[in-house]
PDB file of C-alpha atoms in Angstrom:
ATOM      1  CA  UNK A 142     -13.144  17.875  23.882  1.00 50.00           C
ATOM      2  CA  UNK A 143     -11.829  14.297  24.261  1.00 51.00           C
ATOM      3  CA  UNK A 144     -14.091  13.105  21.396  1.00 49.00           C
ATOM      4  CA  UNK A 145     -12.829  15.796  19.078  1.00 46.00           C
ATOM      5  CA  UNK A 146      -9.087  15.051  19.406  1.00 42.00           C
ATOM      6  CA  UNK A 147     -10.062  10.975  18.866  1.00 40.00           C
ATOM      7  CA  UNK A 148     -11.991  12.196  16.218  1.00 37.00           C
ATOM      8  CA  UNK A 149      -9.371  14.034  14.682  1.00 35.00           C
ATOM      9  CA  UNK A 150      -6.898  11.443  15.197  1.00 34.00           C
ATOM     10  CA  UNK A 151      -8.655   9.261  13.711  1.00 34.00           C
ATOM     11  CA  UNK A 152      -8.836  10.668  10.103  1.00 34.00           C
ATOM     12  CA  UNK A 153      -4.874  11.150  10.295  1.00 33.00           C
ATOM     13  CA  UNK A 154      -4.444   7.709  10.604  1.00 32.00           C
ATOM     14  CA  UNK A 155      -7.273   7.140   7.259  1.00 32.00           C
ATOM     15  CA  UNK A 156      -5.512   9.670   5.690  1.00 32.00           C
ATOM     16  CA  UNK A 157      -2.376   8.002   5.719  1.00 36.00           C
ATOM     17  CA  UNK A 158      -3.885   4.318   4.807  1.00 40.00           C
ATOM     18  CA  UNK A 159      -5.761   5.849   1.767  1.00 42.00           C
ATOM     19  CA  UNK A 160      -3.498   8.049   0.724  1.00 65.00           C
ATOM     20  CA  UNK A 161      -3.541   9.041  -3.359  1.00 92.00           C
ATOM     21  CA  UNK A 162      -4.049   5.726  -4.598  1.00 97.00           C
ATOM     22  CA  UNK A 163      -7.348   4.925  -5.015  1.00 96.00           C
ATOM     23  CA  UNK A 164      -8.809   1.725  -2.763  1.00 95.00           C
ATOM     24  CA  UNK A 165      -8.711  -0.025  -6.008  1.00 96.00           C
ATOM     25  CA  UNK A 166      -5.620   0.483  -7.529  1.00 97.00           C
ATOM     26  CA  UNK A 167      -4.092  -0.206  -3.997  1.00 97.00           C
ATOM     27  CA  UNK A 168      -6.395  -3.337  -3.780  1.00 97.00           C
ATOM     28  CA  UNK A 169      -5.121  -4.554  -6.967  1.00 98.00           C
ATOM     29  CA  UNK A 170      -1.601  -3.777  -6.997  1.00 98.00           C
ATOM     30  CA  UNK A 171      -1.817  -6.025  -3.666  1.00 97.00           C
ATOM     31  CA  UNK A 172      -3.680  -8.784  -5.906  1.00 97.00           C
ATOM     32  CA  UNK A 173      -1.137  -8.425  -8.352  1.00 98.00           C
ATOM     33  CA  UNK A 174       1.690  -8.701  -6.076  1.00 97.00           C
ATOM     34  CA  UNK A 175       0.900 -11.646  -3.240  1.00 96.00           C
ATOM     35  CA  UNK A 176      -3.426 -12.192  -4.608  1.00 96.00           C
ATOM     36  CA  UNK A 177      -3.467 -10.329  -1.370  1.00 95.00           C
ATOM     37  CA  UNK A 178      -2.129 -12.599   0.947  1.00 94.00           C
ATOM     38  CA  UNK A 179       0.302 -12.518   3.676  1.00 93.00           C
ATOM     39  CA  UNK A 180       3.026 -14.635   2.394  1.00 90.00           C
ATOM     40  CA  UNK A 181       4.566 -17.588   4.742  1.00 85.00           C
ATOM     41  CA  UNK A 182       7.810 -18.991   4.021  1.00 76.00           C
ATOM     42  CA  UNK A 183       8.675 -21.025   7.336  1.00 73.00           C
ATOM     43  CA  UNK A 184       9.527 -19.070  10.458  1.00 82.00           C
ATOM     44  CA  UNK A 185      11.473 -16.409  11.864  1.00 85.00           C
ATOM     45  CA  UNK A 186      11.403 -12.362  11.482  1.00 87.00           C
ATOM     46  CA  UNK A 187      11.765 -12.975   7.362  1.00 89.00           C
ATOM     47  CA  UNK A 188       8.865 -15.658   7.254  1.00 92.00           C
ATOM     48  CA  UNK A 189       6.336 -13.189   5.501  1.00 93.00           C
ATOM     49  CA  UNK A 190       9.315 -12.616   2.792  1.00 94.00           C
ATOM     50  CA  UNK A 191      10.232 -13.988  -0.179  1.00 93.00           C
ATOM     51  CA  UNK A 192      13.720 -13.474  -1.832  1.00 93.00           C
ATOM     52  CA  UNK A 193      13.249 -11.555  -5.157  1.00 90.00           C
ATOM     53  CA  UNK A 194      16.499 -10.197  -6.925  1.00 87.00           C
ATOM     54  CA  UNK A 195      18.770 -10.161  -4.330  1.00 91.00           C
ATOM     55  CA  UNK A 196      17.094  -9.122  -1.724  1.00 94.00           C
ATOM     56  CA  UNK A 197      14.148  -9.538   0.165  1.00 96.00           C
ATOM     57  CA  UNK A 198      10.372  -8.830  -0.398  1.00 96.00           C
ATOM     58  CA  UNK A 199       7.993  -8.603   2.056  1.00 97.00           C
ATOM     59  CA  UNK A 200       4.080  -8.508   2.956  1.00 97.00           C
ATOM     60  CA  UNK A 201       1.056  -8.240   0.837  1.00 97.00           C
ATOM     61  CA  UNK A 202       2.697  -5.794  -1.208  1.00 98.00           C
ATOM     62  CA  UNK A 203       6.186  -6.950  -1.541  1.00 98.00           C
ATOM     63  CA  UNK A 204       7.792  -3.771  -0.415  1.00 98.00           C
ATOM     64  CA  UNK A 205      11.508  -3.762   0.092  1.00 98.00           C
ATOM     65  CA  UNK A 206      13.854  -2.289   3.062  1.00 98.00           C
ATOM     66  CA  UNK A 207      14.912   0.567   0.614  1.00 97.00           C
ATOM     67  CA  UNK A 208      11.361   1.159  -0.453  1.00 98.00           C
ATOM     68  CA  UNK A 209      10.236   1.079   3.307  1.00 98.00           C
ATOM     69  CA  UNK A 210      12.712   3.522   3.832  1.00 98.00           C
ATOM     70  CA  UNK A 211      11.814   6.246   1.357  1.00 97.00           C
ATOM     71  CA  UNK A 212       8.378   5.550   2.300  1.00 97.00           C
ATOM     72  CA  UNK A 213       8.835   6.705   5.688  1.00 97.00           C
ATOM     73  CA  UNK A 214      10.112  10.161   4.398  1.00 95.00           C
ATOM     74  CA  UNK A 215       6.332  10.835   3.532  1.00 93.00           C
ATOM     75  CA  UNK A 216       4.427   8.042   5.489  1.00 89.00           C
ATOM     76  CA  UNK A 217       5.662   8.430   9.287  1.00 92.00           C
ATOM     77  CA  UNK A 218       7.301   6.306  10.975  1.00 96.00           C
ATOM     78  CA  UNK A 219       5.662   3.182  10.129  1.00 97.00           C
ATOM     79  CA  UNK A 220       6.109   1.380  13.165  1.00 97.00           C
ATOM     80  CA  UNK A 221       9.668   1.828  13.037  1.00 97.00           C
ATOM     81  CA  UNK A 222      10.860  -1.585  11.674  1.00 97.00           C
ATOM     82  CA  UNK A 223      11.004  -2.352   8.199  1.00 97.00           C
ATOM     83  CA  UNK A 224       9.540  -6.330   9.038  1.00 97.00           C
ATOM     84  CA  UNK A 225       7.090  -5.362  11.667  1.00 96.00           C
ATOM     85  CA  UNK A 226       5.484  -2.745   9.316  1.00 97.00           C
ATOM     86  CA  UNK A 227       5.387  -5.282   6.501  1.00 97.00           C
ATOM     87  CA  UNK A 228       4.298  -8.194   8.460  1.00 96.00           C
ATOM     88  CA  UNK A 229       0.868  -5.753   9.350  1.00 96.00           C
ATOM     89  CA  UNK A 230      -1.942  -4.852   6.919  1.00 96.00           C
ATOM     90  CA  UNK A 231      -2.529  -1.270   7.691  1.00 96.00           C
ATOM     91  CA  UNK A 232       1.061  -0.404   7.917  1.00 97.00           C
ATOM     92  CA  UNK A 233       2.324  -2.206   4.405  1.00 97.00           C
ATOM     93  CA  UNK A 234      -0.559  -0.292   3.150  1.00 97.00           C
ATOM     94  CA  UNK A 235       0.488   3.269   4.818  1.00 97.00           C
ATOM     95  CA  UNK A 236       4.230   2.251   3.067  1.00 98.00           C
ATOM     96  CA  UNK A 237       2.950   2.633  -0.399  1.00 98.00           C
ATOM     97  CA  UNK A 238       0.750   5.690   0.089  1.00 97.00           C
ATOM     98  CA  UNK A 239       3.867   7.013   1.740  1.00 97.00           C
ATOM     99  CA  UNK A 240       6.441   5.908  -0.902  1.00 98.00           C
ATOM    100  CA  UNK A 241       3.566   7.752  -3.669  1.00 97.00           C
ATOM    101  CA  UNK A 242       2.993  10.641  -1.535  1.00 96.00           C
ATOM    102  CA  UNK A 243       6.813  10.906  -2.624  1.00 96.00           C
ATOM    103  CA  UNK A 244       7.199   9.761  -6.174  1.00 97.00           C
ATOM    104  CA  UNK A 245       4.105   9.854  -7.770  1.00 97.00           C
ATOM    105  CA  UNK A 246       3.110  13.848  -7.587  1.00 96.00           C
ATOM    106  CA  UNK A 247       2.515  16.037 -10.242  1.00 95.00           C
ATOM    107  CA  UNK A 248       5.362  17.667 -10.019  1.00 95.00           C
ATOM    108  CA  UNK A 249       7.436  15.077 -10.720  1.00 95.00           C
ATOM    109  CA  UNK A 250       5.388  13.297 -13.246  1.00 95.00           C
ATOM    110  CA  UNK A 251       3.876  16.537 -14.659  1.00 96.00           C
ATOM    111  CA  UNK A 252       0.295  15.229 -14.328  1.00 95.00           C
ATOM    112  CA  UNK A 253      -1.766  13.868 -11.929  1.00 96.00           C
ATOM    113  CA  UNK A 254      -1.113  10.686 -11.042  1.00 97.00           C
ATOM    114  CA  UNK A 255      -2.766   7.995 -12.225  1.00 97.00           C
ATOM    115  CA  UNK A 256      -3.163   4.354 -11.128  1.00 97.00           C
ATOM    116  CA  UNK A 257      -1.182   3.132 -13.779  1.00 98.00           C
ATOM    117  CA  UNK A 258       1.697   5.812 -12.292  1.00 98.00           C
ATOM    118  CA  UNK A 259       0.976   4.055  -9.015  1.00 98.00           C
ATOM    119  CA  UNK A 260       1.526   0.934  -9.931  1.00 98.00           C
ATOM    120  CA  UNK A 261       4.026   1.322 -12.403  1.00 98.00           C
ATOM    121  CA  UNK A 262       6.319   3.306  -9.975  1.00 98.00           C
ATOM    122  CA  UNK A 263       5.442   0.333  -6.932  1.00 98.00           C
ATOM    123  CA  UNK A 264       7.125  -1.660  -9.209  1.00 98.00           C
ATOM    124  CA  UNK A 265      10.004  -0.196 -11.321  1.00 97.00           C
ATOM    125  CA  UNK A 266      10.670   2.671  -8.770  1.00 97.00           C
ATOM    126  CA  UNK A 267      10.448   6.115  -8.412  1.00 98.00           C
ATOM    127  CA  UNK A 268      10.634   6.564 -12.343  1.00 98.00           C
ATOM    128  CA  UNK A 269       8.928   3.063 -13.333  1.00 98.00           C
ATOM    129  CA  UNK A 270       6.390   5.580 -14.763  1.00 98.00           C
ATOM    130  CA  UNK A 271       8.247   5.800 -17.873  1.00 97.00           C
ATOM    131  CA  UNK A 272       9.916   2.932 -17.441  1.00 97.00           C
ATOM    132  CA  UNK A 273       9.016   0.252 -20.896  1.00 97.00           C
ATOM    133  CA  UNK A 274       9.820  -2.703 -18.522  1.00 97.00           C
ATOM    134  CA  UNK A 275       6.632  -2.047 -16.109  1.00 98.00           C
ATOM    135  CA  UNK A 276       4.090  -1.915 -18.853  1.00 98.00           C
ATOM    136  CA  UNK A 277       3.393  -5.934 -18.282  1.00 98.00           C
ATOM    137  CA  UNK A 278       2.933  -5.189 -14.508  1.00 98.00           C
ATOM    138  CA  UNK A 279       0.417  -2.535 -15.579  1.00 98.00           C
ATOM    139  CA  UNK A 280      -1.320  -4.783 -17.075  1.00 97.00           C
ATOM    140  CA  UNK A 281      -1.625  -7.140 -14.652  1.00 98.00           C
ATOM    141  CA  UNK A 282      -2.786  -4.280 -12.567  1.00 98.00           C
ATOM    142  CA  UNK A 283      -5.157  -3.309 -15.269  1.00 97.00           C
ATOM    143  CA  UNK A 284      -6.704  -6.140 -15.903  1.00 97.00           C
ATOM    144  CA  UNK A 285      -7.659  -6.712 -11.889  1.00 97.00           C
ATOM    145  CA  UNK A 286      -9.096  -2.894 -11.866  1.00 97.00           C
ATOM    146  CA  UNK A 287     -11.613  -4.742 -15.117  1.00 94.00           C
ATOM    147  CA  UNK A 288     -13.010  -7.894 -13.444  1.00 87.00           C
ATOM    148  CA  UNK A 289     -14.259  -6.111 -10.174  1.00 58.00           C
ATOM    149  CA  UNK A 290     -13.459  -8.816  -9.098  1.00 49.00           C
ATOM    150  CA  UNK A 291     -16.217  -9.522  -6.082  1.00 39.00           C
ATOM    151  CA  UNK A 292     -14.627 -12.900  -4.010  1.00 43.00           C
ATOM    152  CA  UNK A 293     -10.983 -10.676  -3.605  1.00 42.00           C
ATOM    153  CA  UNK A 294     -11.009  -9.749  -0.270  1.00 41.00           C
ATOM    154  CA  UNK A 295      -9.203  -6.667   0.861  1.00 46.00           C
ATOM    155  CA  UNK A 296      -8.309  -7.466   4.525  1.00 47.00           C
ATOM    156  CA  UNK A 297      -7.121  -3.972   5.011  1.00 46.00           C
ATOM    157  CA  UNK A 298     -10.661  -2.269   4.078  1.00 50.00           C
ATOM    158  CA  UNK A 299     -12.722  -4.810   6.078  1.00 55.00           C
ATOM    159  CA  UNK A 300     -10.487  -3.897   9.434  1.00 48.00           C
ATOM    160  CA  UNK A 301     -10.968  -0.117   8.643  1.00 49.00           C
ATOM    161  CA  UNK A 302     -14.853  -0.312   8.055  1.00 55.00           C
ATOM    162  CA  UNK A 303     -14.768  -2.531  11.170  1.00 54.00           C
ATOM    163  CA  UNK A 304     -13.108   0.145  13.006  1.00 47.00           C
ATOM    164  CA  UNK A 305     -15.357   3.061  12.058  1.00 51.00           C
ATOM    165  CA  UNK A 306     -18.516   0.522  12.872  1.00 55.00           C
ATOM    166  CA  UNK A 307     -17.311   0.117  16.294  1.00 50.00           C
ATOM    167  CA  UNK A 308     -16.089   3.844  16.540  1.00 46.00           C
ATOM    168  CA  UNK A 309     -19.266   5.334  14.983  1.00 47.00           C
ATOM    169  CA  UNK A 310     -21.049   2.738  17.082  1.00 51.00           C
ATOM    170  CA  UNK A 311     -19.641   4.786  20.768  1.00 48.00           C
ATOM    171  CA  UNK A 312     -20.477   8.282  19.572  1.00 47.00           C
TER     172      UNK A 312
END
């Protein structure tokens, strides 16, 4: 019984990581955004930040308090603090499956989401979709999804396939 509910708890939390967006339109949105780095600006709770129009930016995807915050409507709780959640791998990641678990559904778009939506709406919003002004992000985007680009490591995916090595491993 015990390994069942760990069992089941443990596809919740993959669930949320992976989301909709593909592990390579997530991957490159992330390259596109820090080359998939934590950024380090000095010390202090905004040290993985970086100021971008007013207002701050932070983790591997960039993702802003207001972002975080509509995020959580579909993602959880996501540890509960806007910097802790960015300042972590698996929860920045979690943010934008939850903030396109919102935005970037059928309904809304009247498709199915693609990974241009995704990374169109990560960066002009919940309508950068059809926004003009988020084409040359897309194609940033784009052009990552073309190299397969083999020496970009995805820290997030190597932690997860860690994790279900060592879980698999005590079965």
């Amino acid at each position: 019984m015990g390994r069942g509910i760990i069992f089941f708890l443990m596809f919740v939390t993959v669930d949320v990581v992976f989301g909709n967006v593909p592990s390579n339109c997530l991957r490159c949105i992330c390259v596109v955004e820090t080359g998939c780095r934590m950024p380090h600006s000095g010390s202090g709770p905004y040290s993985h930040c970086v100021m971008d129009v007013g207002s701050y930016s932070c983790g591997p995807y960039q993702i802003k308090n207001a972002y975080w915050q509509d995020a959580r409507l579909k993602g959880g709780s996501l540890m509960g603090d806007w910097l802790k959640c960015t300042a972590d791998w698996q929860c920045s990641a979690s943010a934008v499956q939850g903030y396109m678990a919102r935005y970037a559904t059928s309904g809304r778009i009247g498709r199915n989401p693609t990974c241009e939506d995704f990374a169109r709406i990560h960066n002009g919003g919940p309508n950068g979709f059809k926004n003009p002004a988020t084409l040359s992000y897309w194609l940033k985007v784009k052009n990552c999804l073309g190299r397969q680009d083999t020496n970009v490591i995805e820290p997030l995916k190597s932690q997860l396939l860690e994790k279900e090595k060592n879980y698999t491993g005590n079965l």
